[in-house]
Amino acid sequence: MAKIALITGITGQDGSYLADLLIEKGYHVHGIVRRSSSMNRARIDHLQRHEHGADQRLWLHYGDLADSVSLVKLLYQLQPDEIYNLAAQSHVRVSFDIPEYTADIVGVGAGRILEAIIESGIGKKVRFYQASSSEMFGKVQAVPQTETTPFYPRSPYACAKLMAHWLTINYRESYNLYACSGILFNHESPRRGESFVTRKITIAAARIKAGRQKDLYLGNLDSKRDWGYAKEYVEGMWRMLQQEQPGDYVLATNETHTIRDFLDAAFSRLNLDWHDHVKFDERLLRPAEVDLLIGDYAKAKRELGWEPQTRMQALAELMVDADRAALSGTS
Ligand code: NDP
Ligand code: GDR
């Protein structure tokens, strides 16, 4: 019998890579999708062939992390073996504009799923993954950050993620639930949302090279991030749910780079100098910034056998290459 997985946030960057991985592993994959006025399924379009026919592997269901009844019903009907909670208003800057909504989906939303697990009676068999974030370390209290580094969130998004993180631990301890919190550092890919800084840069570099854009407006170039490749990080999520005991794990590369470093890597791939194109827009600054993130993934390596393969330079190059190919219609 194929295992059943439910993914919230399946239309996002990570959800789409995770769906690829689980289908490849023979799972029956169910995804929760939001109703929207325009189609938002570009990242899973290539999986369409798995949505129909005798050999169906992918099922999509309308739902929303704001709607608890839909969650309880779905969990009861599907009886999933594994649930990956990836849905979120995931933009840190935007969370300052819509803090209440962000808290509701990112924080309370995780609580709704956890409660739905208990309510639907699947708590004994299901395994739950919560998409936690290095943003929870915020104003970092130690370098590098590990699973035991104290948290100091710096945005409504990070505060909400912290609520979800602790709810995951609380439900594990209260109900003996197999629940894991994956504390993932920034991970990027050609499927990264276009308003996050890496993708914004790689799309702009490709467009500038093609003569379709001249300037790129950015905010703070001094912050440092630990960037890895999303495709590798979803493998880590899956591994967390295959252990004997549940736990919390940092996934990172243990390297840190400034936004300037990423600009260097992306623009030099196309023999461009970013200094000729990047302009400053103060509206892109955040009321509070996270200056430095660097993660220690030793526990994930030891217990999950997980290690990142792709570092920042290679990541920037593969993203630029993909955006160039997409622009010239060759992808
Ligand atoms: P994306 O922003 O690409 O995807 C978010 C997903 O959540 C989309 O499928 C979106 O649907 C869905 N979603 C948003 N609001 C709701 C809602 N109210 N109900 C149901 N679904 C909703 O995020 P990523 O793939 O980059 O990240 C996945 C998760 O991991 C997120 O929780 C993020 O916060 C977290 N994370 C990400 C990191 C990263 O570097 N990428 C690092 C650490 C944590 P729609 O397509 O309709 O908008
Ligand atoms: P982050 O990613 O906030 O780390 O959250 P983002 O790419 O948005 O910002 C990284 C850094 O770049 C600076 N920056 C800009 N950022 C954006 N988006 N746009 C700009 O124009 C710009 N200019 C400079 C930012 O100030 C920041 O310092 C991501 C998300 O995926 C979260 O959901 C996830 O939890 C964390 O990564 C880990």
PDB file of N, CA, C and O in Angstrom, residues 124-171:
ATOM      1  N   LYS A 124      -2.351   8.960  16.527  1.00  0.00           N
ATOM      2  CA  LYS A 124      -1.485   7.813  16.877  1.00  0.00           C
ATOM      3  C   LYS A 124      -0.596   7.389  15.714  1.00  0.00           C
ATOM      4  O   LYS A 124       0.525   6.950  15.901  1.00  0.00           O
ATOM      5  N   LYS A 125      -1.133   7.531  14.471  1.00  0.00           N
ATOM      6  CA  LYS A 125      -0.335   7.012  13.355  1.00  0.00           C
ATOM      7  C   LYS A 125       0.378   8.104  12.543  1.00  0.00           C
ATOM      8  O   LYS A 125       1.385   7.835  11.908  1.00  0.00           O
ATOM      9  N   VAL A 126      -0.126   9.335  12.597  1.00  0.00           N
ATOM     10  CA  VAL A 126       0.405  10.335  11.663  1.00  0.00           C
ATOM     11  C   VAL A 126       1.752  10.894  12.118  1.00  0.00           C
ATOM     12  O   VAL A 126       2.060  10.932  13.314  1.00  0.00           O
ATOM     13  N   ARG A 127       2.554  11.319  11.133  1.00  0.00           N
ATOM     14  CA  ARG A 127       3.810  12.006  11.424  1.00  0.00           C
ATOM     15  C   ARG A 127       3.712  13.418  10.855  1.00  0.00           C
ATOM     16  O   ARG A 127       3.306  13.580   9.707  1.00  0.00           O
ATOM     17  N   PHE A 128       4.092  14.411  11.666  1.00  0.00           N
ATOM     18  CA  PHE A 128       3.842  15.814  11.318  1.00  0.00           C
ATOM     19  C   PHE A 128       5.159  16.583  11.204  1.00  0.00           C
ATOM     20  O   PHE A 128       6.026  16.494  12.077  1.00  0.00           O
ATOM     21  N   TYR A 129       5.276  17.346  10.111  1.00  0.00           N
ATOM     22  CA  TYR A 129       6.450  18.211   9.916  1.00  0.00           C
ATOM     23  C   TYR A 129       6.014  19.668   9.932  1.00  0.00           C
ATOM     24  O   TYR A 129       5.102  20.055   9.202  1.00  0.00           O
ATOM     25  N   GLN A 130       6.665  20.475  10.752  1.00  0.00           N
ATOM     26  CA  GLN A 130       6.385  21.910  10.778  1.00  0.00           C
ATOM     27  C   GLN A 130       7.551  22.676  10.159  1.00  0.00           C
ATOM     28  O   GLN A 130       8.703  22.487  10.545  1.00  0.00           O
ATOM     29  N   ALA A 131       7.222  23.576   9.200  1.00  0.00           N
ATOM     30  CA  ALA A 131       8.249  24.371   8.516  1.00  0.00           C
ATOM     31  C   ALA A 131       8.645  25.562   9.375  1.00  0.00           C
ATOM     32  O   ALA A 131       8.113  26.661   9.249  1.00  0.00           O
ATOM     33  N   SER A 132       9.592  25.335  10.263  1.00  0.00           N
ATOM     34  CA  SER A 132      10.107  26.432  11.089  1.00  0.00           C
ATOM     35  C   SER A 132      11.261  27.122  10.371  1.00  0.00           C
ATOM     36  O   SER A 132      11.720  26.658   9.333  1.00  0.00           O
ATOM     37  N   SER A 133      11.718  28.214  10.964  1.00  0.00           N
ATOM     38  CA  SER A 133      12.607  29.092  10.203  1.00  0.00           C
ATOM     39  C   SER A 133      13.755  29.644  11.033  1.00  0.00           C
ATOM     40  O   SER A 133      13.601  29.947  12.226  1.00  0.00           O
ATOM     41  N   SER A 134      14.891  29.836  10.359  1.00  0.00           N
ATOM     42  CA  SER A 134      16.039  30.495  10.992  1.00  0.00           C
ATOM     43  C   SER A 134      15.710  31.923  11.407  1.00  0.00           C
ATOM     44  O   SER A 134      16.418  32.512  12.234  1.00  0.00           O
ATOM     45  N   GLU A 135      14.624  32.499  10.844  1.00  0.00           N
ATOM     46  CA  GLU A 135      14.207  33.846  11.266  1.00  0.00           C
ATOM     47  C   GLU A 135      13.889  33.869  12.764  1.00  0.00           C
ATOM     48  O   GLU A 135      13.915  34.929  13.386  1.00  0.00           O
ATOM     49  N   MET A 136      13.590  32.727  13.344  1.00  0.00           N
ATOM     50  CA  MET A 136      13.299  32.675  14.781  1.00  0.00           C
ATOM     51  C   MET A 136      14.525  33.074  15.603  1.00  0.00           C
ATOM     52  O   MET A 136      14.402  33.529  16.729  1.00  0.00           O
ATOM     53  N   PHE A 137      15.744  32.915  15.036  1.00  0.00           N
ATOM     54  CA  PHE A 137      16.966  33.304  15.747  1.00  0.00           C
ATOM     55  C   PHE A 137      17.166  34.818  15.711  1.00  0.00           C
ATOM     56  O   PHE A 137      17.811  35.379  16.595  1.00  0.00           O
ATOM     57  N   GLY A 138      16.644  35.459  14.666  1.00  0.00           N
ATOM     58  CA  GLY A 138      16.599  36.922  14.556  1.00  0.00           C
ATOM     59  C   GLY A 138      17.860  37.658  14.950  1.00  0.00           C
ATOM     60  O   GLY A 138      18.868  37.623  14.244  1.00  0.00           O
ATOM     61  N   LYS A 139      17.781  38.327  16.091  1.00  0.00           N
ATOM     62  CA  LYS A 139      18.966  39.024  16.613  1.00  0.00           C
ATOM     63  C   LYS A 139      19.790  37.957  17.337  1.00  0.00           C
ATOM     64  O   LYS A 139      19.583  37.689  18.520  1.00  0.00           O
ATOM     65  N   VAL A 140      20.733  37.373  16.605  1.00  0.00           N
ATOM     66  CA  VAL A 140      21.268  36.078  17.053  1.00  0.00           C
ATOM     67  C   VAL A 140      21.999  36.159  18.393  1.00  0.00           C
ATOM     68  O   VAL A 140      22.763  37.081  18.657  1.00  0.00           O
ATOM     69  N   GLN A 141      21.753  35.124  19.195  1.00  0.00           N
ATOM     70  CA  GLN A 141      22.326  35.059  20.539  1.00  0.00           C
ATOM     71  C   GLN A 141      23.590  34.197  20.570  1.00  0.00           C
ATOM     72  O   GLN A 141      24.256  34.120  21.596  1.00  0.00           O
ATOM     73  N   ALA A 142      23.902  33.537  19.448  1.00  0.00           N
ATOM     74  CA  ALA A 142      25.116  32.727  19.350  1.00  0.00           C
ATOM     75  C   ALA A 142      25.427  32.514  17.879  1.00  0.00           C
ATOM     76  O   ALA A 142      24.536  32.585  17.030  1.00  0.00           O
ATOM     77  N   VAL A 143      26.702  32.279  17.564  1.00  0.00           N
ATOM     78  CA  VAL A 143      27.133  32.052  16.176  1.00  0.00           C
ATOM     79  C   VAL A 143      28.040  30.820  16.155  1.00  0.00           C
ATOM     80  O   VAL A 143      29.014  30.791  16.905  1.00  0.00           O
ATOM     81  N   PRO A 144      27.751  29.816  15.326  1.00  0.00           N
ATOM     82  CA  PRO A 144      26.568  29.659  14.474  1.00  0.00           C
ATOM     83  C   PRO A 144      25.358  29.233  15.310  1.00  0.00           C
ATOM     84  O   PRO A 144      25.493  28.904  16.489  1.00  0.00           O
ATOM     85  N   GLN A 145      24.181  29.213  14.674  1.00  0.00           N
ATOM     86  CA  GLN A 145      22.966  28.856  15.390  1.00  0.00           C
ATOM     87  C   GLN A 145      22.706  27.338  15.285  1.00  0.00           C
ATOM     88  O   GLN A 145      22.882  26.736  14.229  1.00  0.00           O
ATOM     89  N   THR A 146      22.313  26.760  16.433  1.00  0.00           N
ATOM     90  CA  THR A 146      21.981  25.332  16.480  1.00  0.00           C
ATOM     91  C   THR A 146      20.566  25.171  17.028  1.00  0.00           C
ATOM     92  O   THR A 146      19.905  26.166  17.332  1.00  0.00           O
ATOM     93  N   GLU A 147      20.152  23.921  17.214  1.00  0.00           N
ATOM     94  CA  GLU A 147      18.805  23.628  17.738  1.00  0.00           C
ATOM     95  C   GLU A 147      18.635  24.170  19.157  1.00  0.00           C
ATOM     96  O   GLU A 147      17.504  24.344  19.613  1.00  0.00           O
ATOM     97  N   THR A 148      19.735  24.432  19.866  1.00  0.00           N
ATOM     98  CA  THR A 148      19.610  24.880  21.257  1.00  0.00           C
ATOM     99  C   THR A 148      19.905  26.372  21.435  1.00  0.00           C
ATOM    100  O   THR A 148      19.878  26.882  22.553  1.00  0.00           O
ATOM    101  N   THR A 149      20.166  27.072  20.344  1.00  0.00           N
ATOM    102  CA  THR A 149      20.399  28.521  20.441  1.00  0.00           C
ATOM    103  C   THR A 149      19.088  29.225  20.833  1.00  0.00           C
ATOM    104  O   THR A 149      18.045  28.952  20.251  1.00  0.00           O
ATOM    105  N   PRO A 150      19.137  30.126  21.823  1.00  0.00           N
ATOM    106  CA  PRO A 150      17.913  30.852  22.207  1.00  0.00           C
ATOM    107  C   PRO A 150      17.375  31.694  21.045  1.00  0.00           C
ATOM    108  O   PRO A 150      18.141  32.203  20.220  1.00  0.00           O
ATOM    109  N   PHE A 151      16.055  31.845  21.005  1.00  0.00           N
ATOM    110  CA  PHE A 151      15.415  32.599  19.920  1.00  0.00           C
ATOM    111  C   PHE A 151      15.273  34.081  20.277  1.00  0.00           C
ATOM    112  O   PHE A 151      15.209  34.439  21.446  1.00  0.00           O
ATOM    113  N   TYR A 152      15.236  34.916  19.224  1.00  0.00           N
ATOM    114  CA  TYR A 152      15.032  36.362  19.426  1.00  0.00           C
ATOM    115  C   TYR A 152      14.410  36.910  18.134  1.00  0.00           C
ATOM    116  O   TYR A 152      15.092  37.528  17.310  1.00  0.00           O
ATOM    117  N   PRO A 153      13.111  36.635  17.923  1.00  0.00           N
ATOM    118  CA  PRO A 153      12.477  36.986  16.644  1.00  0.00           C
ATOM    119  C   PRO A 153      12.434  38.492  16.415  1.00  0.00           C
ATOM    120  O   PRO A 153      12.329  39.262  17.361  1.00  0.00           O
ATOM    121  N   ARG A 154      12.518  38.882  15.125  1.00  0.00           N
ATOM    122  CA  ARG A 154      12.619  40.307  14.790  1.00  0.00           C
ATOM    123  C   ARG A 154      11.522  40.786  13.860  1.00  0.00           C
ATOM    124  O   ARG A 154      11.617  41.877  13.284  1.00  0.00           O
ATOM    125  N   SER A 155      10.472  39.986  13.650  1.00  0.00           N
ATOM    126  CA  SER A 155       9.385  40.395  12.746  1.00  0.00           C
ATOM    127  C   SER A 155       8.111  39.682  13.179  1.00  0.00           C
ATOM    128  O   SER A 155       8.178  38.638  13.848  1.00  0.00           O
ATOM    129  N   PRO A 156       6.948  40.197  12.769  1.00  0.00           N
ATOM    130  CA  PRO A 156       5.711  39.464  13.049  1.00  0.00           C
ATOM    131  C   PRO A 156       5.767  38.039  12.486  1.00  0.00           C
ATOM    132  O   PRO A 156       5.298  37.091  13.116  1.00  0.00           O
ATOM    133  N   TYR A 157       6.381  37.886  11.320  1.00  0.00           N
ATOM    134  CA  TYR A 157       6.531  36.548  10.726  1.00  0.00           C
ATOM    135  C   TYR A 157       7.290  35.622  11.674  1.00  0.00           C
ATOM    136  O   TYR A 157       6.862  34.498  11.958  1.00  0.00           O
ATOM    137  N   ALA A 158       8.424  36.105  12.177  1.00  0.00           N
ATOM    138  CA  ALA A 158       9.262  35.263  13.036  1.00  0.00           C
ATOM    139  C   ALA A 158       8.560  34.956  14.358  1.00  0.00           C
ATOM    140  O   ALA A 158       8.673  33.841  14.883  1.00  0.00           O
ATOM    141  N   CYS A 159       7.822  35.934  14.888  1.00  0.00           N
ATOM    142  CA  CYS A 159       7.071  35.691  16.131  1.00  0.00           C
ATOM    143  C   CYS A 159       6.030  34.599  15.900  1.00  0.00           C
ATOM    144  O   CYS A 159       5.834  33.715  16.736  1.00  0.00           O
ATOM    145  N   ALA A 160       5.362  34.664  14.748  1.00  0.00           N
ATOM    146  CA  ALA A 160       4.328  33.668  14.437  1.00  0.00           C
ATOM    147  C   ALA A 160       4.951  32.287  14.239  1.00  0.00           C
ATOM    148  O   ALA A 160       4.396  31.267  14.666  1.00  0.00           O
ATOM    149  N   LYS A 161       6.125  32.242  13.583  1.00  0.00           N
ATOM    150  CA  LYS A 161       6.810  30.953  13.389  1.00  0.00           C
ATOM    151  C   LYS A 161       7.219  30.348  14.725  1.00  0.00           C
ATOM    152  O   LYS A 161       7.220  29.128  14.900  1.00  0.00           O
ATOM    153  N   LEU A 162       7.574  31.228  15.664  1.00  0.00           N
ATOM    154  CA  LEU A 162       7.957  30.747  16.987  1.00  0.00           C
ATOM    155  C   LEU A 162       6.759  30.113  17.689  1.00  0.00           C
ATOM    156  O   LEU A 162       6.880  29.080  18.351  1.00  0.00           O
ATOM    157  N   MET A 163       5.596  30.715  17.514  1.00  0.00           N
ATOM    158  CA  MET A 163       4.384  30.121  18.092  1.00  0.00           C
ATOM    159  C   MET A 163       4.167  28.720  17.500  1.00  0.00           C
ATOM    160  O   MET A 163       3.908  27.755  18.233  1.00  0.00           O
ATOM    161  N   ALA A 164       4.284  28.618  16.197  1.00  0.00           N
ATOM    162  CA  ALA A 164       4.066  27.327  15.531  1.00  0.00           C
ATOM    163  C   ALA A 164       5.103  26.298  15.991  1.00  0.00           C
ATOM    164  O   ALA A 164       4.785  25.125  16.220  1.00  0.00           O
ATOM    165  N   HIS A 165       6.345  26.754  16.156  1.00  0.00           N
ATOM    166  CA  HIS A 165       7.429  25.868  16.613  1.00  0.00           C
ATOM    167  C   HIS A 165       7.099  25.308  17.994  1.00  0.00           C
ATOM    168  O   HIS A 165       7.167  24.094  18.228  1.00  0.00           O
ATOM    169  N   TRP A 166       6.705  26.168  18.895  1.00  0.00           N
ATOM    170  CA  TRP A 166       6.431  25.713  20.268  1.00  0.00           C
ATOM    171  C   TRP A 166       5.155  24.888  20.340  1.00  0.00           C
ATOM    172  O   TRP A 166       5.041  23.970  21.157  1.00  0.00           O
ATOM    173  N   LEU A 167       4.177  25.214  19.492  1.00  0.00           N
ATOM    174  CA  LEU A 167       2.963  24.382  19.454  1.00  0.00           C
ATOM    175  C   LEU A 167       3.312  22.965  19.012  1.00  0.00           C
ATOM    176  O   LEU A 167       2.793  21.983  19.546  1.00  0.00           O
ATOM    177  N   THR A 168       4.207  22.866  18.041  1.00  0.00           N
ATOM    178  CA  THR A 168       4.632  21.547  17.549  1.00  0.00           C
ATOM    179  C   THR A 168       5.252  20.740  18.695  1.00  0.00           C
ATOM    180  O   THR A 168       4.925  19.567  18.907  1.00  0.00           O
ATOM    181  N   ILE A 169       6.129  21.380  19.448  1.00  0.00           N
ATOM    182  CA  ILE A 169       6.774  20.703  20.581  1.00  0.00           C
ATOM    183  C   ILE A 169       5.734  20.383  21.659  1.00  0.00           C
ATOM    184  O   ILE A 169       5.713  19.293  22.239  1.00  0.00           O
ATOM    185  N   ASN A 170       4.827  21.340  21.887  1.00  0.00           N
ATOM    186  CA  ASN A 170       3.812  21.138  22.920  1.00  0.00           C
ATOM    187  C   ASN A 170       2.886  19.966  22.603  1.00  0.00           C
ATOM    188  O   ASN A 170       2.559  19.154  23.465  1.00  0.00           O
ATOM    189  N   TYR A 171       2.479  19.859  21.320  1.00  0.00           N
ATOM    190  CA  TYR A 171       1.602  18.738  20.953  1.00  0.00           C
ATOM    191  C   TYR A 171       2.360  17.414  21.000  1.00  0.00           C
ATOM    192  O   TYR A 171       1.798  16.376  21.315  1.00  0.00           O
TER     193      TYR A 171
END
